[in-house]
Short mmCIF file of C-alpha atoms in Angstrom, two decimals:
data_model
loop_
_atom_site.label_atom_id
_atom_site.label_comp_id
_atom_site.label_asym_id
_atom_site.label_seq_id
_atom_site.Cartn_x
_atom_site.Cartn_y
_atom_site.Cartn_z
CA UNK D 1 10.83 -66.62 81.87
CA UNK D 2 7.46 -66.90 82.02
CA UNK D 3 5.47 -65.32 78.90
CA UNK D 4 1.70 -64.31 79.19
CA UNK D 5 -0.64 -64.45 76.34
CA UNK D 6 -4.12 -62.97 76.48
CA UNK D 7 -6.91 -65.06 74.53
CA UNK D 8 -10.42 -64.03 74.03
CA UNK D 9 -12.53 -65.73 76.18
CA UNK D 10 -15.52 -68.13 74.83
CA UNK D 11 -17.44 -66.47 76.60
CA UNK D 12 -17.52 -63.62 74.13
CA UNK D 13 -16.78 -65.22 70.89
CA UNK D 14 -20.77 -65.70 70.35
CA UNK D 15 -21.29 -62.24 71.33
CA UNK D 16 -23.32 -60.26 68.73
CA UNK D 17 -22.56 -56.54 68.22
CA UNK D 18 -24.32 -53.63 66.78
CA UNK D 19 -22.68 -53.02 63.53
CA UNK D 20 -22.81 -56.71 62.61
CA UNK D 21 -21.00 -60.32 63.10
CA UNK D 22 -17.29 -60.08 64.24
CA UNK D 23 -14.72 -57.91 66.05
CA UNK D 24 -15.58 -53.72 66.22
CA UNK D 25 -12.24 -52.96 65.28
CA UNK D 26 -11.79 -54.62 62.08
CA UNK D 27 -13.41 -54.40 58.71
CA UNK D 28 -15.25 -57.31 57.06
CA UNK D 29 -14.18 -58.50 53.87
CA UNK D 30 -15.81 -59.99 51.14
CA UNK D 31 -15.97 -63.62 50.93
CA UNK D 32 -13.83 -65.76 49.03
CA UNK D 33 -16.84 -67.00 46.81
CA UNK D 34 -18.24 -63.39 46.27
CA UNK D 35 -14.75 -62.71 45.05
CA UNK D 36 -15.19 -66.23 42.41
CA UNK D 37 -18.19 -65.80 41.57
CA UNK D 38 -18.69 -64.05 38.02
CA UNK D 39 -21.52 -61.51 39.22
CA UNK D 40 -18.53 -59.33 40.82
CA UNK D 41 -15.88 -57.11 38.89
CA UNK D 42 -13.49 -54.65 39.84
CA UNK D 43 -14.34 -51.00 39.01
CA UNK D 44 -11.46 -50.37 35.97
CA UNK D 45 -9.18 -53.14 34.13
CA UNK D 46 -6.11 -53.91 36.31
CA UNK D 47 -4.08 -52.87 33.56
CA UNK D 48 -5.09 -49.71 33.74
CA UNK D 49 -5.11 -49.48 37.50
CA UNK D 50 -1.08 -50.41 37.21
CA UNK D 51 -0.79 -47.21 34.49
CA UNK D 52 -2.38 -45.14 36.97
CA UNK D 53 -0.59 -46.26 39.66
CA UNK D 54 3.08 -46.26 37.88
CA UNK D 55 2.25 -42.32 36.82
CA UNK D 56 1.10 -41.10 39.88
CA UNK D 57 4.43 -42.51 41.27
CA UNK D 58 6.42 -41.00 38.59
CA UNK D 59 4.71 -37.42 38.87
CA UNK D 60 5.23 -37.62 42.80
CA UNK D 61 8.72 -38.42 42.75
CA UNK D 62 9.21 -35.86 40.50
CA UNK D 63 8.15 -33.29 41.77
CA UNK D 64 7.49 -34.05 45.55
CA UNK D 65 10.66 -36.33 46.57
CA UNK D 66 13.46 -34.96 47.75
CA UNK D 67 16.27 -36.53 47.03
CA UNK D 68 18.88 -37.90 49.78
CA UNK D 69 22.04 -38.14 47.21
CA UNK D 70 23.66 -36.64 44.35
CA UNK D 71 22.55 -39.10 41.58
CA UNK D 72 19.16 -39.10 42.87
CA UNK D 73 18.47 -34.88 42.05
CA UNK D 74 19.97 -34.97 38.89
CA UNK D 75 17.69 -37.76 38.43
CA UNK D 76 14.83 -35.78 39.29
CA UNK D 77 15.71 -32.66 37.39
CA UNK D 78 15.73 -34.95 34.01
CA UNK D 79 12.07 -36.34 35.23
CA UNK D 80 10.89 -33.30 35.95
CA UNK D 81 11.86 -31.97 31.97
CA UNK D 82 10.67 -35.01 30.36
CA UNK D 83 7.48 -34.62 32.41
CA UNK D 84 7.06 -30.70 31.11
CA UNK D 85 7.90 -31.91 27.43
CA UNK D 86 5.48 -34.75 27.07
CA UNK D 87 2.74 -32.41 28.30
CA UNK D 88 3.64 -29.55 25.38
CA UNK D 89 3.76 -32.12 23.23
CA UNK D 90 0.30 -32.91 24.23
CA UNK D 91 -0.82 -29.53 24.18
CA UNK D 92 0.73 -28.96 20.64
CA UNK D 93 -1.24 -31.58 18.97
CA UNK D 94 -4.70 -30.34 20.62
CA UNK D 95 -6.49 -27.98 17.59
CA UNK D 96 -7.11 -24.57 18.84
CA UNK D 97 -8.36 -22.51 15.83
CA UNK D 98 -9.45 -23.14 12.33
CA UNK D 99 -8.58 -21.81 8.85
CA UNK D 100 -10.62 -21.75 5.93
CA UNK D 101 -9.56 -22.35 2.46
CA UNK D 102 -9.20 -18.99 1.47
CA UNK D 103 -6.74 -18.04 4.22
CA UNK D 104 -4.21 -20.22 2.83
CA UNK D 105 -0.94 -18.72 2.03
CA UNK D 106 -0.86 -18.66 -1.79
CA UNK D 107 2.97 -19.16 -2.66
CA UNK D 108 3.87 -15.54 -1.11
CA UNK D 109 5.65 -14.71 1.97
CA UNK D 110 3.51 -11.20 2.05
CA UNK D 111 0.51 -10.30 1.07
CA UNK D 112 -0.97 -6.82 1.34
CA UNK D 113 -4.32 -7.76 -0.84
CA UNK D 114 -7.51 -6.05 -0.57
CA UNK D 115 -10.61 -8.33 -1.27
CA UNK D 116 -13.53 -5.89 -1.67
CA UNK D 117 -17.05 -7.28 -0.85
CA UNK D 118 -19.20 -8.40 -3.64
CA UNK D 119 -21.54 -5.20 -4.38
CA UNK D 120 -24.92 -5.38 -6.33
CA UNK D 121 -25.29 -2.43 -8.45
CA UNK D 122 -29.31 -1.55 -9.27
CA UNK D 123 -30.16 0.37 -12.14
CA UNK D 124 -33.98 1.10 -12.46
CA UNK D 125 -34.88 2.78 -16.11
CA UNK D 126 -38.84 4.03 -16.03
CA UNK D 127 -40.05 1.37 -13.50
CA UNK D 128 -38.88 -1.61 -16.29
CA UNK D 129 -37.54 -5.30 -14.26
CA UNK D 130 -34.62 -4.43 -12.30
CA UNK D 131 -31.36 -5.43 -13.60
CA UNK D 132 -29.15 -6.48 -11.16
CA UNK D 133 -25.33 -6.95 -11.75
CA UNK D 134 -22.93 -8.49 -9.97
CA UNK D 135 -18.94 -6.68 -9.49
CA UNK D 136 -16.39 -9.90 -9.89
CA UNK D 137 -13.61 -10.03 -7.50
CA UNK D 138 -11.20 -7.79 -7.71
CA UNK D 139 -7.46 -8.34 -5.69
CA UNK D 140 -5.31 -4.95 -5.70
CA UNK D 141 -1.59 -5.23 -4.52
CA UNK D 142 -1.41 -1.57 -3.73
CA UNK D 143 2.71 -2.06 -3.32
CA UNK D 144 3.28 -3.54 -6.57
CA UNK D 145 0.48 -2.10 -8.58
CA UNK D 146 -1.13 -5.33 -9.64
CA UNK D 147 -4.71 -5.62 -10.19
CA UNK D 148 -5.94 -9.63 -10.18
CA UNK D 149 -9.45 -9.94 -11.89
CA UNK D 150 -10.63 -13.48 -12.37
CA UNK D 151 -7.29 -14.91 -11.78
CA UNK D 152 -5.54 -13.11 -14.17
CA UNK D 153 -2.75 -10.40 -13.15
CA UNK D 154 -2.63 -7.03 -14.62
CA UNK D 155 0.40 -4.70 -14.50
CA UNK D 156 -0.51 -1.26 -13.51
CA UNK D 157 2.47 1.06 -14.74
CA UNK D 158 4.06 4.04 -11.99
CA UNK D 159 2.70 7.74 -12.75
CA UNK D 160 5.89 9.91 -12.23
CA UNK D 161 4.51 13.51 -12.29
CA UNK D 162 6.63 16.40 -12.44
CA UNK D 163 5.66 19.42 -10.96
CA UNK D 164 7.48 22.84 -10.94
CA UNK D 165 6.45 25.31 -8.31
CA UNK D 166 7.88 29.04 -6.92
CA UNK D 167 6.69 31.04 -4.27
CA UNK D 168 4.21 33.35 -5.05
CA UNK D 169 0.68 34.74 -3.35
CA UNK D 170 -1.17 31.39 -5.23
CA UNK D 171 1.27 28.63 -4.50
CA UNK D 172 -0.42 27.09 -1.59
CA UNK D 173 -3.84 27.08 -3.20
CA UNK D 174 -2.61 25.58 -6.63
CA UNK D 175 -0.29 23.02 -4.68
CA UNK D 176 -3.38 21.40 -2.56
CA UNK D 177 -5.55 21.36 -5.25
CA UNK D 178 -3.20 19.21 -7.24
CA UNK D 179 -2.39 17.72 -4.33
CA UNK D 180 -5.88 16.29 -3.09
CA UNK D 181 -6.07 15.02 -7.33
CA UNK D 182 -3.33 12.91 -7.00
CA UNK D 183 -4.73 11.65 -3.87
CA UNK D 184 -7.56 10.10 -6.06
CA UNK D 185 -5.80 8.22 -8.76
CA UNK D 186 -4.94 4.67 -7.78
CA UNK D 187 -1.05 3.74 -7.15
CA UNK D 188 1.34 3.74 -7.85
CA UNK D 189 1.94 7.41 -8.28
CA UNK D 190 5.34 9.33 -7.83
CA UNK D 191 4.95 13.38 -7.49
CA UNK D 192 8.38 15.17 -7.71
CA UNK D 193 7.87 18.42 -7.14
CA UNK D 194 11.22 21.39 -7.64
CA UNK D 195 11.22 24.13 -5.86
CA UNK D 196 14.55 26.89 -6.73
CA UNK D 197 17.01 27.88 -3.71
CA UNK D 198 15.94 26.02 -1.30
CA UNK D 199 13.48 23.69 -0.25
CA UNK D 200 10.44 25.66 2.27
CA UNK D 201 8.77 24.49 4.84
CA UNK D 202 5.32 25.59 3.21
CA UNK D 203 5.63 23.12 0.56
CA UNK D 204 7.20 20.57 2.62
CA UNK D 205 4.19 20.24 4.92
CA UNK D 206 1.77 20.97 1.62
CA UNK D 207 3.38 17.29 0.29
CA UNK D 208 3.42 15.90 3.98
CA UNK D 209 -0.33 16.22 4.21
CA UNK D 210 -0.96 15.39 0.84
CA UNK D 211 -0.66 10.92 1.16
CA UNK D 212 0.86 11.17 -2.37
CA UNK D 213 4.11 9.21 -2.31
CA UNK D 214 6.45 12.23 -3.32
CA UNK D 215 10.16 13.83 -3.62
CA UNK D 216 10.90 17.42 -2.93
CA UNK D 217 13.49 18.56 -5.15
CA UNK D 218 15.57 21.83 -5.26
CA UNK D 219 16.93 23.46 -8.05
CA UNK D 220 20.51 24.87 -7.89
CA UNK D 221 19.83 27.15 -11.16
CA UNK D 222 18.39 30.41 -9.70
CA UNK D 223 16.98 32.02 -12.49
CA UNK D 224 14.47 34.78 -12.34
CA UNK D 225 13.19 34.87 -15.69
CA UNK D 226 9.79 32.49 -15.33
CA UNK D 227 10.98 30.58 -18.84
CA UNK D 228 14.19 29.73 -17.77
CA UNK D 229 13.08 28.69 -14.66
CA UNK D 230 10.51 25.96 -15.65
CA UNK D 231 13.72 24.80 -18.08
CA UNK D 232 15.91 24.16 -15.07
CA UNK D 233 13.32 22.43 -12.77
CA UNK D 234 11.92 19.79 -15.46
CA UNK D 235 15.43 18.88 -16.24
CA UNK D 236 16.76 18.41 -12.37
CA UNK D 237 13.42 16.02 -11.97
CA UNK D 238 14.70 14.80 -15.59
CA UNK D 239 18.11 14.31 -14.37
CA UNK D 240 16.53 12.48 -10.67
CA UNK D 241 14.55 9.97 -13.08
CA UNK D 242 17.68 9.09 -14.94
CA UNK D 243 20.13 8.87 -12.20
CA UNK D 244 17.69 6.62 -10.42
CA UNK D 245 16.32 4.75 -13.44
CA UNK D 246 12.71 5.23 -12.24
CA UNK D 247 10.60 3.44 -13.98
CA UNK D 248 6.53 4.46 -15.51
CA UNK D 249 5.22 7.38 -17.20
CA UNK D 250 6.55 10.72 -17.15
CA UNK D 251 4.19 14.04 -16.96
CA UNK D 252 4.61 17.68 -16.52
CA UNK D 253 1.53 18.70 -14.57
CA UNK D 254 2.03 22.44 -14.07
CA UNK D 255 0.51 23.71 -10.31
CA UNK D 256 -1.99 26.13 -11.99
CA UNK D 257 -3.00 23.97 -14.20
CA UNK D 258 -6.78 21.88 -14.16
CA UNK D 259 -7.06 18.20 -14.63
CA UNK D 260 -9.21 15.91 -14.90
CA UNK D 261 -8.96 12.35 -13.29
CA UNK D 262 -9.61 10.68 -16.52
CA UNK D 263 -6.54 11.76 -17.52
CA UNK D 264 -4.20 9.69 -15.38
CA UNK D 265 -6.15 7.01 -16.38
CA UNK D 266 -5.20 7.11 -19.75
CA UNK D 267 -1.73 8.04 -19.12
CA UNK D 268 -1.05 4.02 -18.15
CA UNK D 269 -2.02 3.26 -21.41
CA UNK D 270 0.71 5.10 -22.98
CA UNK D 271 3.59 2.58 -24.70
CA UNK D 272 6.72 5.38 -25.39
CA UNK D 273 4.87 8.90 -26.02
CA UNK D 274 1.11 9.98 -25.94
CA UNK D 275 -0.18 13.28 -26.81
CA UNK D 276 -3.63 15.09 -26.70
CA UNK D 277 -5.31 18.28 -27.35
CA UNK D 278 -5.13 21.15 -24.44
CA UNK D 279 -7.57 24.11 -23.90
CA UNK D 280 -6.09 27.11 -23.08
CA UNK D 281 -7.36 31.06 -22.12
CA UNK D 282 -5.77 33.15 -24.23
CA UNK D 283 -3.32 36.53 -23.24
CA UNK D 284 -6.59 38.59 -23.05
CA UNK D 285 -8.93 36.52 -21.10
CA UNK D 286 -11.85 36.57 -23.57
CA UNK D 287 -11.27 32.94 -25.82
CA UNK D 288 -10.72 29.69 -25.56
CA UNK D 289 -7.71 28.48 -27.85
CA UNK D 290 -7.46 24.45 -28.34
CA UNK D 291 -4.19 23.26 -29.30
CA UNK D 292 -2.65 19.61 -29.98
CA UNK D 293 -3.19 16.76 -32.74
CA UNK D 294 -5.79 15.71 -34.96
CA UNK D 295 -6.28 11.84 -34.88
CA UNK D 296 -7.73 9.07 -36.79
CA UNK D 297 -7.91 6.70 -34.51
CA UNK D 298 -4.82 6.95 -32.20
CA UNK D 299 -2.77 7.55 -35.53
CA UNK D 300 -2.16 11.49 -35.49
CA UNK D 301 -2.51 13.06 -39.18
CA UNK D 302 -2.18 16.54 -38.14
CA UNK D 303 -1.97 19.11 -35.93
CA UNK D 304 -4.82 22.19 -34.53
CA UNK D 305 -3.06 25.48 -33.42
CA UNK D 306 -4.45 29.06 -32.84
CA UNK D 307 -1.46 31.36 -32.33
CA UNK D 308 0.23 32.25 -35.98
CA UNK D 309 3.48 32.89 -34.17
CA UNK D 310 3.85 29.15 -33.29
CA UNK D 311 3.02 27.69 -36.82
CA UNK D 312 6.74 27.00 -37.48
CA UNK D 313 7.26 24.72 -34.66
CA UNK D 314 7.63 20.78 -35.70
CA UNK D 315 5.16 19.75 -32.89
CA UNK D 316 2.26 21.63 -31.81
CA UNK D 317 2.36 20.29 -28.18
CA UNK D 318 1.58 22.31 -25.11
CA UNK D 319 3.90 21.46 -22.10
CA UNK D 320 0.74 19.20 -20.52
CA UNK D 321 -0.24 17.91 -23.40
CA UNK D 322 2.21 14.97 -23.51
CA UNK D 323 3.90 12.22 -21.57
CA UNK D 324 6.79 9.70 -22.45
CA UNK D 325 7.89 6.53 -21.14
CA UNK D 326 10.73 7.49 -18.30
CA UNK D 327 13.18 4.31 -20.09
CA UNK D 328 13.66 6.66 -22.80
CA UNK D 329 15.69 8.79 -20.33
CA UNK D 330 18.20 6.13 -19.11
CA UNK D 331 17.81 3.20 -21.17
CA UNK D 332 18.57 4.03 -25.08
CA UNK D 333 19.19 0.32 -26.54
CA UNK D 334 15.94 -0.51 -25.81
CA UNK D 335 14.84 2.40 -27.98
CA UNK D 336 17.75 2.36 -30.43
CA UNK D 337 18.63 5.81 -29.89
CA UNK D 338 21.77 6.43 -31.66
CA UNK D 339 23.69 8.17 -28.88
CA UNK D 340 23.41 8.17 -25.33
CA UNK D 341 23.20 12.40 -25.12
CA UNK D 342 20.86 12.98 -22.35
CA UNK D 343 17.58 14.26 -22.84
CA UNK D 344 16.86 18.05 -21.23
CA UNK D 345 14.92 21.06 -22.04
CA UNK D 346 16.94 23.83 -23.73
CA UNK D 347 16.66 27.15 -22.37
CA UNK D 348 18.67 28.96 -25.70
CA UNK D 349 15.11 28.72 -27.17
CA UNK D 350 12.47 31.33 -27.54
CA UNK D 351 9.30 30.84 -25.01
CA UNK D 352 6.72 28.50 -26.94
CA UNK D 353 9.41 26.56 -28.33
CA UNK D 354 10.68 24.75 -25.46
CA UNK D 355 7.92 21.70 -26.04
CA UNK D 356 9.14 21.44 -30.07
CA UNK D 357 12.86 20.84 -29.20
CA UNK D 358 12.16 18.47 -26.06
CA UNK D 359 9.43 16.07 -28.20
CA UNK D 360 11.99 16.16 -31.02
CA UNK D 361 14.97 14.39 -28.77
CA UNK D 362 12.26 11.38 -27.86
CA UNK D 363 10.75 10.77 -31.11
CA UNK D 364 11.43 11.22 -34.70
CA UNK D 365 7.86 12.11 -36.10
CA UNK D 366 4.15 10.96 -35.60
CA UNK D 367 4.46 7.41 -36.63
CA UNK D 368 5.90 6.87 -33.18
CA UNK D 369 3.05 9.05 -31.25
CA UNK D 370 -0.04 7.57 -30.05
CA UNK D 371 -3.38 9.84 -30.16
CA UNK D 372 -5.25 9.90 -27.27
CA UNK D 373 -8.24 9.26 -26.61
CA UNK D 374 -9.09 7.99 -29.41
CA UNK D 375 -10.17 10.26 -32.37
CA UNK D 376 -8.41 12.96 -29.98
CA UNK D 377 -11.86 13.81 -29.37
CA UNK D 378 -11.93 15.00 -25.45
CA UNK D 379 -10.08 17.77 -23.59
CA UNK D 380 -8.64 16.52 -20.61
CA UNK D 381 -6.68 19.48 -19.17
CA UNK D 382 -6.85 23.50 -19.08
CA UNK D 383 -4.20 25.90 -19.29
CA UNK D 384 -6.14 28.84 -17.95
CA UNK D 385 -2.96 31.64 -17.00
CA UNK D 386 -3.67 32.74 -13.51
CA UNK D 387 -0.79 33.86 -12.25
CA UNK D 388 -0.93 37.04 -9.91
CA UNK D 389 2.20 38.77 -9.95
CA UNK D 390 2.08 42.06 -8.19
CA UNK D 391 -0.66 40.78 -5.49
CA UNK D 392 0.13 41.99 -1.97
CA UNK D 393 -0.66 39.14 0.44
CA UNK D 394 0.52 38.33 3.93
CA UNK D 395 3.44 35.66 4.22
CA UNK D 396 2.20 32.72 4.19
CA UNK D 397 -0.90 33.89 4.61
CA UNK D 398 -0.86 34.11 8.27
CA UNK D 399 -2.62 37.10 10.29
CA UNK D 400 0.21 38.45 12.86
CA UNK D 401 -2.50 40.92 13.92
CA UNK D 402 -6.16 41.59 13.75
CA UNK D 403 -6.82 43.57 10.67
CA UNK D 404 -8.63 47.36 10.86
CA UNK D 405 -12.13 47.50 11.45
CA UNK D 406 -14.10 49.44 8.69
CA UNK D 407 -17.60 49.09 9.77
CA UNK D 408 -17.73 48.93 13.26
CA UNK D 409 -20.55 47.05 14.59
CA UNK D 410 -23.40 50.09 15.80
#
């Protein structure tokens, strides 16, 4: 069979062309000696040419192939995780914040600190050089208590005040003014507050709005006579504290009575009982009678009383003039009390002797009292007797209807 071959003719071999020497359909390559000669180098290493060559064929038959047989998908399904895991693991190790030193976690799980700002304090004394001080550092763990100044921790002890209340035209008034006092003195602070019967809704939202951590208690003794009534409320708070082994300092703060804030100040300094001197308004409204101890120091040598009918008590304490360590109540080893009798308020005494009998079932006399402040010199609280029986007010002190005009507008 015959074959046929085309050849170029020699006729065009010598032919030039536009674009250069050599056939229009091919591209010219560079010459053997360009390639030998030291002058030329490839763009990147070969090595790394190979690399990018082996991953691009790894990433495309990953995640482009498809896959003919069985073998060859589950194939691609395990290239296609380790593909996804090396690049998390990538992205893990890449930095994307910073910390500073002083948000390291120091040894705690939690931490609820506050770190307050440094503050300069100015004081300028008849246009003398400024003296400028400087507030350290202070760290307050308002859970626990614990104040950290310079490093060092200091153990704040719990408040537990004890607050009997009744419903009467004043209640509401005297319960957010003592309310918005606690508010001020640092934590940690328990108010328990009795009520008799039942608890009410008024007080219940007078303690809601208060932000005093607090426990609304109801005594089941309804008694009508206002002695025995204050008796039975003080001891079911007294009988709460043991039952629950609460911890800190116990005080009866009265509703309608005044206090200062230095007072709950002081009261963490107490070790087992503290006392101080009271002011009072007498019966009649026209004096002032001071009653409580008479200090050297915080060593109590005596004691200051106005009323001759109360000269034969042992202490001379009004019912806010004191406060006792709450372990007393539940923990009597580490006291060495004798027996374990509970500690209450006896209502088979006479009014003004209810104070006497309590103080006498947590100490045994004065060596075992601390005076404060010291010297006993400062009133810190005032009995002042403003309750309004007989005043007609609306309930709850809510308008149901416009009241009677008197003076009519002319």
């Amino acid at each position: 069979m015959a074959s046929i071959r085309r050849t170029l003719s020699p006729a065009f071999r010598d032919r030039p062309y536009v674009n250069g020497v050599g056939s229009p359909f091919s591209v010219q390559s560079p010459s053997p000696k360009l390639l030998s000669s030291s002058r030329y180098s490839p763009p990147f290493p070969s090595a790394i040419l190979a690399f990018t060559v082996t991953i691009r064929r790894f990433v495309a038959g990953a995640l482009f192939h498809r896959p003919n047989r069985k073998g060859q998908q589950w194939r691609r399904v395990f290239y296609r995780c380790l593909l996804f895991f090396f690049l998390g693991f990538l992205l893990g190790l890449l930095p994307f914040g910073h910390v500073d030193d002083d948000d390291e976690i120091r040894g705690r799980s939690f931490n609820f600190d506050i770190k307050p700002s440094h503050v300069n304090v100015q004081f300028d004394n008849d246009n003398t050089d400024r003296v400028v001080k400087r507030r350290e550092d202070l760290i307050v763990d308002v859970s626990l208590g614990v104040v950290e100044s310079r490093g060092e921790l200091v153990s704040r002890k719990q408040l537990i005040i004890v607050t009997p209340t009744y419903n009467r035209a004043l209640q509401a008034y005297f319960l957010n003014r003592l309310g918005q006092l606690l508010r001020l003195v640092p934590p940690p602070l328990l108010w328990i507050v009795v009520e008799n019967e039942a608890a009410s809704f008024e007080t219940a939202e007078i303690l809601r709005k208060s932000s005093v951590m607090y426990r609304h208690l109801v005594c089941g003794n309804n008694s009508t006579s206002a002695k025995d009534r204050g008796v039975y409320q003080r001891n079911t708070a007294l009988e709460h504290i043991e039952r629950h082994a609460l911890d800190g300092i116990v005080y009866f703060a009265d509703d309608d009575n005044i206090y200062s804030l230095d007072l709950f100040d002081r009261l963490r300094d107490i070790s087992r009982f503290g006392t101080w001197p009271v002011a009072m308004l007498a019966q009649s409204k026209n004096k002032a009678i001071l009653e409580g101890p008479v200090c050297n120091g915080s060593q109590i040598i005596g004691w200051h009383t106005n009323e001759k009918s109360k000269r034969l008590r042992r202490f001379h304490v009004d019912m806010s003039g004191f406060a006792f360590n709450s372990t007393i109540l539940w923990d009597p080893k580490r006291w060495h009390r004798p027996t374990y009798v509970p500690i209450r308020q006896l209502d088979t005494v006479k009014e003004g002797f209810q104070e006497t009998t309590f103080i006498e079932q947590i100490v045994e006399d004065e060596r075992q009292m601390e005076g404060m402040p010291a010297g006993c010199s400062k009133v810190m609280n005032w009995h002042l007797h403003l309750q309004a029986h007989s005043l007609v007010y609306p309930k709850g002190w809510q308008l149901q209807k416009n009241l009677d005009i008197v003076l009519p507008i002319k």
